[in-house]
mmCIF file with all atom_site columns, C-alpha atoms in Angstrom:
data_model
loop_
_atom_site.group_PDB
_atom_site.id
_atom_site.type_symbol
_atom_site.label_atom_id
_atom_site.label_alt_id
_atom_site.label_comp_id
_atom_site.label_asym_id
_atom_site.label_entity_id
_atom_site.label_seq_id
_atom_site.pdbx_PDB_ins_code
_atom_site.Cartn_x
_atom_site.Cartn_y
_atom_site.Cartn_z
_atom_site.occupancy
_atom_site.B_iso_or_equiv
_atom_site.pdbx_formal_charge
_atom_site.auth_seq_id
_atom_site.auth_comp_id
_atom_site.auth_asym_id
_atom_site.auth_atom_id
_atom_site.pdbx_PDB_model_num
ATOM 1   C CA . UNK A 1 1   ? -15.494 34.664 -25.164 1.00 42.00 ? 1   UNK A CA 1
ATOM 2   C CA . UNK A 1 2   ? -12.101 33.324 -26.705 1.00 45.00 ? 2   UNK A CA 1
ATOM 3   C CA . UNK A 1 3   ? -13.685 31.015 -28.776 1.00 48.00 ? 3   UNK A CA 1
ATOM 4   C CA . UNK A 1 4   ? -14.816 34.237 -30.575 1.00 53.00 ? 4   UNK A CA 1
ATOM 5   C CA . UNK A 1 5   ? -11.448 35.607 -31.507 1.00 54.00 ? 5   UNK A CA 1
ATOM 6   C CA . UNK A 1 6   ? -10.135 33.198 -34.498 1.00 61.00 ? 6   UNK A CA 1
ATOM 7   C CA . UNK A 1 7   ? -6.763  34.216 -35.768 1.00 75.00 ? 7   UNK A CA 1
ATOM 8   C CA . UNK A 1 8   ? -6.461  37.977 -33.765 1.00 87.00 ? 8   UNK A CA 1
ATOM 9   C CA . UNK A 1 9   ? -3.563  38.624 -32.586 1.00 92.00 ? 9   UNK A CA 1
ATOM 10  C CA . UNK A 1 10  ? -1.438  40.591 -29.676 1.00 94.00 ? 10  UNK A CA 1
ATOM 11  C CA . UNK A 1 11  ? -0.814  43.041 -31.880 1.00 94.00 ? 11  UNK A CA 1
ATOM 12  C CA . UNK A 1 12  ? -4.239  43.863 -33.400 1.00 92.00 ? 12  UNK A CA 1
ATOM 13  C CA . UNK A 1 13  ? -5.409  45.324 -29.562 1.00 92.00 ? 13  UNK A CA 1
ATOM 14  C CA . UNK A 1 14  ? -2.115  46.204 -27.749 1.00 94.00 ? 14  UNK A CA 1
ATOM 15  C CA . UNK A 1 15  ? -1.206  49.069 -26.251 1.00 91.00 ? 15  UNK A CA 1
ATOM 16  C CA . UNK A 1 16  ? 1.554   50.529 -28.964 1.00 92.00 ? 16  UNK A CA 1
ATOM 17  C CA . UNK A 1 17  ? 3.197   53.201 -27.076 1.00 90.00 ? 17  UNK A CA 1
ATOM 18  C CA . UNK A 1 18  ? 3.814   51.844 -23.381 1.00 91.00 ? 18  UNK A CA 1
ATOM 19  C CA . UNK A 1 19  ? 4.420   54.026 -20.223 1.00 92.00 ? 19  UNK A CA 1
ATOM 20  C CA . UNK A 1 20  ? 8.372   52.655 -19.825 1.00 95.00 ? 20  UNK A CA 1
ATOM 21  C CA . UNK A 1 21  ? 11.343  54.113 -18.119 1.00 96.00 ? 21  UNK A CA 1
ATOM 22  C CA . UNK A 1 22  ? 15.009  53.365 -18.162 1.00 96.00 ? 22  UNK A CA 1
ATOM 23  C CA . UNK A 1 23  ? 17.177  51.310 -15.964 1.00 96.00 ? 23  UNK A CA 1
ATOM 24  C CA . UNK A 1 24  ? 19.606  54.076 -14.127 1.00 95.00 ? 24  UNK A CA 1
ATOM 25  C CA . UNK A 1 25  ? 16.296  55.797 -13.680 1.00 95.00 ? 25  UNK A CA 1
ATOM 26  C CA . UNK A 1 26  ? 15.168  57.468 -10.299 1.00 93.00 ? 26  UNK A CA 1
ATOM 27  C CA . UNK A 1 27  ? 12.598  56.182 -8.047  1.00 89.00 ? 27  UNK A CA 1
ATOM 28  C CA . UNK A 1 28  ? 11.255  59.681 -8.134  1.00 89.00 ? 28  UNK A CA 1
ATOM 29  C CA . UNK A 1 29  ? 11.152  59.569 -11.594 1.00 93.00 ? 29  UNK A CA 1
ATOM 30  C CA . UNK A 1 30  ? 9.290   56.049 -11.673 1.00 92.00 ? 30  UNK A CA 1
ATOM 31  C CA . UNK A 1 31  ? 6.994   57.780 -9.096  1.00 88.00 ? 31  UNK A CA 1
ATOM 32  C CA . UNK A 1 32  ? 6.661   60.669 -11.441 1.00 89.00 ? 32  UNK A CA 1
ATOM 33  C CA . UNK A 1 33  ? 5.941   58.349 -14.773 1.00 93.00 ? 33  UNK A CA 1
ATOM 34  C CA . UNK A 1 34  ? 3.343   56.504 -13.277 1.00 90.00 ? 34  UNK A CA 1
ATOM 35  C CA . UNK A 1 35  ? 1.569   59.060 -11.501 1.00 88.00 ? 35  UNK A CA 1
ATOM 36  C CA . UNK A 1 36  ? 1.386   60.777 -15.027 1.00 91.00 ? 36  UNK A CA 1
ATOM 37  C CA . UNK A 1 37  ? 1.123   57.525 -17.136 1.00 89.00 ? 37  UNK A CA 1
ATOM 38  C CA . UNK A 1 38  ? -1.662  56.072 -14.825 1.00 84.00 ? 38  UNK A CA 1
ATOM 39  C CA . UNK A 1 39  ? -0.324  52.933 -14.919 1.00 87.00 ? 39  UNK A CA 1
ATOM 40  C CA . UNK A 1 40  ? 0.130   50.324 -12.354 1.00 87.00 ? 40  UNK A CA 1
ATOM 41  C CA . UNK A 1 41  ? 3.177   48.580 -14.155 1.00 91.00 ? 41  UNK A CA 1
ATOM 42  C CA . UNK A 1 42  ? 5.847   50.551 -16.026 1.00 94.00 ? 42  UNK A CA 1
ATOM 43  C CA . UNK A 1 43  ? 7.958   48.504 -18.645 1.00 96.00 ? 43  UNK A CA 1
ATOM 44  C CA . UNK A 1 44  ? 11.836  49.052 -18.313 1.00 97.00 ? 44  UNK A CA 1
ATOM 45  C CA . UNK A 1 45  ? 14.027  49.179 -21.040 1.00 96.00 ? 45  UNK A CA 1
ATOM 46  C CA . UNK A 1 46  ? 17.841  49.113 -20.777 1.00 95.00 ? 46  UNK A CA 1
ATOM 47  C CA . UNK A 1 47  ? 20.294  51.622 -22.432 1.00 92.00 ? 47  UNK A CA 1
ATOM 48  C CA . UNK A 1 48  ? 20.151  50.170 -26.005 1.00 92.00 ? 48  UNK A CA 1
ATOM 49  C CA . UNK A 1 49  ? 16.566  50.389 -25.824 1.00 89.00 ? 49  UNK A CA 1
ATOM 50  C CA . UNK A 1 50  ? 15.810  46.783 -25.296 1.00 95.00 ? 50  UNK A CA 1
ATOM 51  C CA . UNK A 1 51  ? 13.158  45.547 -22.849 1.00 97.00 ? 51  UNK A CA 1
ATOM 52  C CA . UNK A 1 52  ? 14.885  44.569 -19.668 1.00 97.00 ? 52  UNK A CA 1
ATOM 53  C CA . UNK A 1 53  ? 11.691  43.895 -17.066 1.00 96.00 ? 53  UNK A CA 1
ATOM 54  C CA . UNK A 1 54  ? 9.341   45.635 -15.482 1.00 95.00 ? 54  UNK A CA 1
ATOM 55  C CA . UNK A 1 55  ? 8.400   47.684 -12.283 1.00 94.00 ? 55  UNK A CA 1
ATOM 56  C CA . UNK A 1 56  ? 4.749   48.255 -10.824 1.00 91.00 ? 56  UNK A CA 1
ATOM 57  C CA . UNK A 1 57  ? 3.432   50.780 -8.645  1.00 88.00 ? 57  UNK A CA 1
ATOM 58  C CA . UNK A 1 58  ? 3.191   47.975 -5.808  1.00 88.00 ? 58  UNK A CA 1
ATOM 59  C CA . UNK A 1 59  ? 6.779   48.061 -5.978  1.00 88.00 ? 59  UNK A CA 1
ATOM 60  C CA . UNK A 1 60  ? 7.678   51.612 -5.692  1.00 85.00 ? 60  UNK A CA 1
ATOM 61  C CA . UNK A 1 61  ? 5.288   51.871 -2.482  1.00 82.00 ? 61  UNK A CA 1
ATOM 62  C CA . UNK A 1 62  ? 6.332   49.127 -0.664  1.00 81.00 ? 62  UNK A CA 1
ATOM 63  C CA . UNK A 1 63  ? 10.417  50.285 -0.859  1.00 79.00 ? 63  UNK A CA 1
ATOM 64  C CA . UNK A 1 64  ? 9.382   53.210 0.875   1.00 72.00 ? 64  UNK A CA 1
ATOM 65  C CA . UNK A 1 65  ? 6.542   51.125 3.400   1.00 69.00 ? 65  UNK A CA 1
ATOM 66  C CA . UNK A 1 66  ? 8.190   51.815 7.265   1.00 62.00 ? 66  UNK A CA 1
ATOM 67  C CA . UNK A 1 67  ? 8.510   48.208 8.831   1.00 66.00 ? 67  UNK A CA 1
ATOM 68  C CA . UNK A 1 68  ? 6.669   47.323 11.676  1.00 63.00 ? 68  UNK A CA 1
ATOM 69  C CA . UNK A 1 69  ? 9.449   47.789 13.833  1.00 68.00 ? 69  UNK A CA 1
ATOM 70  C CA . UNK A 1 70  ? 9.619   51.505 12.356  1.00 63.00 ? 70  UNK A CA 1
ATOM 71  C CA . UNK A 1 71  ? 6.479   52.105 13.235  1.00 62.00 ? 71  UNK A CA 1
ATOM 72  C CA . UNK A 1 72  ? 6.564   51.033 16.916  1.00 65.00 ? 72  UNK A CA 1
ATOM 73  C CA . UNK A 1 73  ? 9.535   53.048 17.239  1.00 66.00 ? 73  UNK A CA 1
ATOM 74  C CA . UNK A 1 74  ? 7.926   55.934 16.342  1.00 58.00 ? 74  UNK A CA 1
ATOM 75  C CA . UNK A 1 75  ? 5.056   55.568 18.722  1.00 65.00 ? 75  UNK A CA 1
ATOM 76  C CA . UNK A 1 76  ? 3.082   53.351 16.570  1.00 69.00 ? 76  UNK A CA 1
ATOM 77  C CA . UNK A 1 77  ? 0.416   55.774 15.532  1.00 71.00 ? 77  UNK A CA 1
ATOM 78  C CA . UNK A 1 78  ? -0.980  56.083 11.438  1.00 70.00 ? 78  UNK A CA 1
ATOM 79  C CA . UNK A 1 79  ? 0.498   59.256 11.811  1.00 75.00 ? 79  UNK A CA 1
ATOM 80  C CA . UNK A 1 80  ? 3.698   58.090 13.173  1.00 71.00 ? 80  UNK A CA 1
ATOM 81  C CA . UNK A 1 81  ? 3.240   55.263 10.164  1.00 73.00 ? 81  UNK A CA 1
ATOM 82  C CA . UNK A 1 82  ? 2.828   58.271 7.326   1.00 74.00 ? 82  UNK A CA 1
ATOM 83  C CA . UNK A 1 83  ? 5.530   60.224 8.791   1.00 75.00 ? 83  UNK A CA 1
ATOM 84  C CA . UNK A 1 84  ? 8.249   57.251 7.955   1.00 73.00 ? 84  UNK A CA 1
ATOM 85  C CA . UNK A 1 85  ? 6.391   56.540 5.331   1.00 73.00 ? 85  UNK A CA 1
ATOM 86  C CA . UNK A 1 86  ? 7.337   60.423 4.017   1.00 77.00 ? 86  UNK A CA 1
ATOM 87  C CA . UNK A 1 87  ? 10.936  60.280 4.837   1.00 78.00 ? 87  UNK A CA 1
ATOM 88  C CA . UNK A 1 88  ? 11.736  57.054 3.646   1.00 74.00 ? 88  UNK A CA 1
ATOM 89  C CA . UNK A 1 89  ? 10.422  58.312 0.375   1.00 73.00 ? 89  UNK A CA 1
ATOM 90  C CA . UNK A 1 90  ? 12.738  61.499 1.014   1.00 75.00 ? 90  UNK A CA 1
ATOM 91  C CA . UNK A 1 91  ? 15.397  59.262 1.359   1.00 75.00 ? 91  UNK A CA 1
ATOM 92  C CA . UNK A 1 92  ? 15.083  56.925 -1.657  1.00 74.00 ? 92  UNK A CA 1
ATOM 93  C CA . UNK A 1 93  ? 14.076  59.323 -4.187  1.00 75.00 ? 93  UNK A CA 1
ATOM 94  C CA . UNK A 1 94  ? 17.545  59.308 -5.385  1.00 82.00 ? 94  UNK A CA 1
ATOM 95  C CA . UNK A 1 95  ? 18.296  55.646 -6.000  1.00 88.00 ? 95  UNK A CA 1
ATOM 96  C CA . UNK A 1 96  ? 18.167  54.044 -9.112  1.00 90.00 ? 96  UNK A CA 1
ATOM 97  C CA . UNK A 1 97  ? 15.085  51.655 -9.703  1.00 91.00 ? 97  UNK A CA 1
ATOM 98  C CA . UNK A 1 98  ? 17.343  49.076 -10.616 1.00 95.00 ? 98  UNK A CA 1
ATOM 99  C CA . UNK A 1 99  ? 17.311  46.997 -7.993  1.00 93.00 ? 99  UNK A CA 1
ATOM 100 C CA . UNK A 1 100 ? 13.728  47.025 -7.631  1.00 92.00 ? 100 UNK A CA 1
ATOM 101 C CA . UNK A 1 101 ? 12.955  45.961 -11.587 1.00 95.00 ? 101 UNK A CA 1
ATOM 102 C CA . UNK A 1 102 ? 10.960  42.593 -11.935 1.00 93.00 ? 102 UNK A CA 1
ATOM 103 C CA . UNK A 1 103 ? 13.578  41.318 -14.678 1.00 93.00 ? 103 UNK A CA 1
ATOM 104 C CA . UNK A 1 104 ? 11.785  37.578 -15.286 1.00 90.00 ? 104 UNK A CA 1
ATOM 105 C CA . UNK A 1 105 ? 8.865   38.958 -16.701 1.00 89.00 ? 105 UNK A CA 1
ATOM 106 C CA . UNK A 1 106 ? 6.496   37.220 -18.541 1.00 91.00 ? 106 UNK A CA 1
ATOM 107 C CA . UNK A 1 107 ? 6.034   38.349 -22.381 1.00 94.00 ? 107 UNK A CA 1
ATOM 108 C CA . UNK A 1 108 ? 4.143   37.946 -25.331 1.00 94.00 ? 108 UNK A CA 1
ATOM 109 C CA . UNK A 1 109 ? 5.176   39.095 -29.163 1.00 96.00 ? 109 UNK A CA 1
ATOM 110 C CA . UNK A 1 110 ? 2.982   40.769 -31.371 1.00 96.00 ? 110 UNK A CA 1
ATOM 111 C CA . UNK A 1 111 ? 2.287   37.450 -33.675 1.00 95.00 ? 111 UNK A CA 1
ATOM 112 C CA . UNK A 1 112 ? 1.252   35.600 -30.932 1.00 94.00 ? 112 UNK A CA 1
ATOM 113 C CA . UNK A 1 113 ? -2.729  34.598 -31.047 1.00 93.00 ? 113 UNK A CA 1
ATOM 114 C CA . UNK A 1 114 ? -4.633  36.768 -28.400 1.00 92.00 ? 114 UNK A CA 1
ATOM 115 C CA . UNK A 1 115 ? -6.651  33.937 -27.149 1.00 90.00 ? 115 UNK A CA 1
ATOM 116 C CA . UNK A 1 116 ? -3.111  32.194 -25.254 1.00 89.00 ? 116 UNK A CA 1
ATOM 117 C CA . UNK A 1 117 ? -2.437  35.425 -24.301 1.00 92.00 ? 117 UNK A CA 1
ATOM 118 C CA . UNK A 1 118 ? -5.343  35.893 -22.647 1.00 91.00 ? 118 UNK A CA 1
ATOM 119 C CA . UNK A 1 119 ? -5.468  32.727 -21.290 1.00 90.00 ? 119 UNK A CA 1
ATOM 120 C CA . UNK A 1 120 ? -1.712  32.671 -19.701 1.00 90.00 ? 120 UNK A CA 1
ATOM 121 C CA . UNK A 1 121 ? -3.157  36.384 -18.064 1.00 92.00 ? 121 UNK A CA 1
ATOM 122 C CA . UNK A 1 122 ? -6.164  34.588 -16.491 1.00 91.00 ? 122 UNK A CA 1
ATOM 123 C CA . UNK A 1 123 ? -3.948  31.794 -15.302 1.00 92.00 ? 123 UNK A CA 1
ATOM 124 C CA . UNK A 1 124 ? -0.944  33.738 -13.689 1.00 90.00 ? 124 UNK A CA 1
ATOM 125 C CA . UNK A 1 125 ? -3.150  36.686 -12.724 1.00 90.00 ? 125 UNK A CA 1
ATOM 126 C CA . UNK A 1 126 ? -1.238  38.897 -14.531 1.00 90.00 ? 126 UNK A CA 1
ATOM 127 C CA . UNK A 1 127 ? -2.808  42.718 -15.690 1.00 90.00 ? 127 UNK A CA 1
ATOM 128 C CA . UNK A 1 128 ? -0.209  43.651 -18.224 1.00 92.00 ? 128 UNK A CA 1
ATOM 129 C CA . UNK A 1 129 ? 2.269   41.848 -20.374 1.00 94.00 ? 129 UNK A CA 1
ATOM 130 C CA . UNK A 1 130 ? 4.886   43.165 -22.256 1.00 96.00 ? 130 UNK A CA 1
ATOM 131 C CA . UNK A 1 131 ? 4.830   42.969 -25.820 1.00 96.00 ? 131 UNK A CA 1
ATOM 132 C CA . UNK A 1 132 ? 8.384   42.109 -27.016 1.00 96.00 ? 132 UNK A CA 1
ATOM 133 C CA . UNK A 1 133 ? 9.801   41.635 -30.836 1.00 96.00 ? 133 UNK A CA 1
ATOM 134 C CA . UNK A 1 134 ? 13.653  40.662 -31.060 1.00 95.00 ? 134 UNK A CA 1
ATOM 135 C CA . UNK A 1 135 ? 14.373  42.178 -27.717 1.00 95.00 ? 135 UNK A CA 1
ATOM 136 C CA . UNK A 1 136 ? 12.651  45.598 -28.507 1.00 95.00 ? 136 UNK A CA 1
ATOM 137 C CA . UNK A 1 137 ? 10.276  46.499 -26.340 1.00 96.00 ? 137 UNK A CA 1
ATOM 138 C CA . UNK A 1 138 ? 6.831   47.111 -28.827 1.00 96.00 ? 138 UNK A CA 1
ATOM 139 C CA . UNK A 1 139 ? 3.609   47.663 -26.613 1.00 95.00 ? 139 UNK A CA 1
ATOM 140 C CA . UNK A 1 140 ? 1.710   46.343 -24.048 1.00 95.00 ? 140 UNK A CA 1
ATOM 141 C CA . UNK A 1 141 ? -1.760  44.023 -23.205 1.00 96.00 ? 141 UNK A CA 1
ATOM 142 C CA . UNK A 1 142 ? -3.606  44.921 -20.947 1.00 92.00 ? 142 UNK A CA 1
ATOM 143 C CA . UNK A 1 143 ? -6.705  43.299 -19.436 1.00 91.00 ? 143 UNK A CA 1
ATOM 144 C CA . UNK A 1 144 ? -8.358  46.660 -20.423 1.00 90.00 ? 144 UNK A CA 1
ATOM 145 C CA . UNK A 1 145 ? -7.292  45.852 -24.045 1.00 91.00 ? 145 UNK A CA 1
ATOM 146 C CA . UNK A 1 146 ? -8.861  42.193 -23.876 1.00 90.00 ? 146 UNK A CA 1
ATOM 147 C CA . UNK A 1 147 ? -12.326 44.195 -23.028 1.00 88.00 ? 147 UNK A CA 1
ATOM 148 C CA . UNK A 1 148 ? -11.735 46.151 -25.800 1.00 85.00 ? 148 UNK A CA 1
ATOM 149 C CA . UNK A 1 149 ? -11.509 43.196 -28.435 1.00 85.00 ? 149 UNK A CA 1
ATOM 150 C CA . UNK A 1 150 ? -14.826 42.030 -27.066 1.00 80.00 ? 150 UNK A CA 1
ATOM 151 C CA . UNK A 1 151 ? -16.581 45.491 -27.468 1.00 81.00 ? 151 UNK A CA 1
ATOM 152 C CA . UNK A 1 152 ? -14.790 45.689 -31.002 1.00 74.00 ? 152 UNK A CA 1
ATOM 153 C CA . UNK A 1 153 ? -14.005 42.739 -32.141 1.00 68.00 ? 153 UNK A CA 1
ATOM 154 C CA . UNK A 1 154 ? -17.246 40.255 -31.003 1.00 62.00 ? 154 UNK A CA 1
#
């Protein structure tokens, strides 16, 4: 399969306008971008509009996961579970996703050959890199947009 793309690049099948969100954002505005987005990963950018990391799905859901210990407490039914589950959301709606942003995030650059892209996705299990130039956040590649450069590009 990579033996069949010769000299494409990131940027010929990358996602050019990511789902992204701002550090200072809410986490019920992260909630709200990637429920809309339908994304798993959102890519963060900082003030000056510079890529600063990233923050999945995964992430949002397990900051508002009750403990074990929460769960017992509450009588240590899936109901008691969902219930904490609810009001820790409640309660963390508010804060900023700072804290929770991936900041040493793999990336890729537009010129870079899709093949070692591909390749360094496969390897480190990764579904979505960043595509950075200078800093500036520019797209995204996605393991949906390596199918695609097989369907259109084989």
């Amino acid at each position: 399969m990579i033996g069949r793309w010769p000299g494409m690049l990131v940027s010929d099948v990358m996602t050019a306008f990511p789902a992204h969100i701002r550090l200072g954002s809410t986490i019920r505005r992260a909630a709200e971008v990637v429920s809309v987005s339908e994304v798993g990963q959102l890519m963060v950018i900082d003030h000056d509009g510079r890529f600063a990391g990233s923050l999945s799905e995964e992430d949002l859901v397990r900051a508002m996961l009750p403990g074990f210990d929460d769960v017992t407490a509450g009588g240590g039914t899936l109901a008691d579970a969902f219930r904490i589950f609810l009001e820790k959301g409640r309660a963390l709606a508010d804060r900023v996703i700072d804290p929770l942003v991936v900041r040493d995030t793999a990336t890729v650059r537009p010129a870079d050959e899709l093949a070692r892209a591909a390749i360094v996705m496969i390897e480190r299990g990764i579904r979505r890199l960043p595509v950075v130039d200078e800093g500036n956040l520019v797209g995204t590649l996605s393991r949906a947009d390596l199918c695609r450069a097989v369907i259109y590009h084989s």
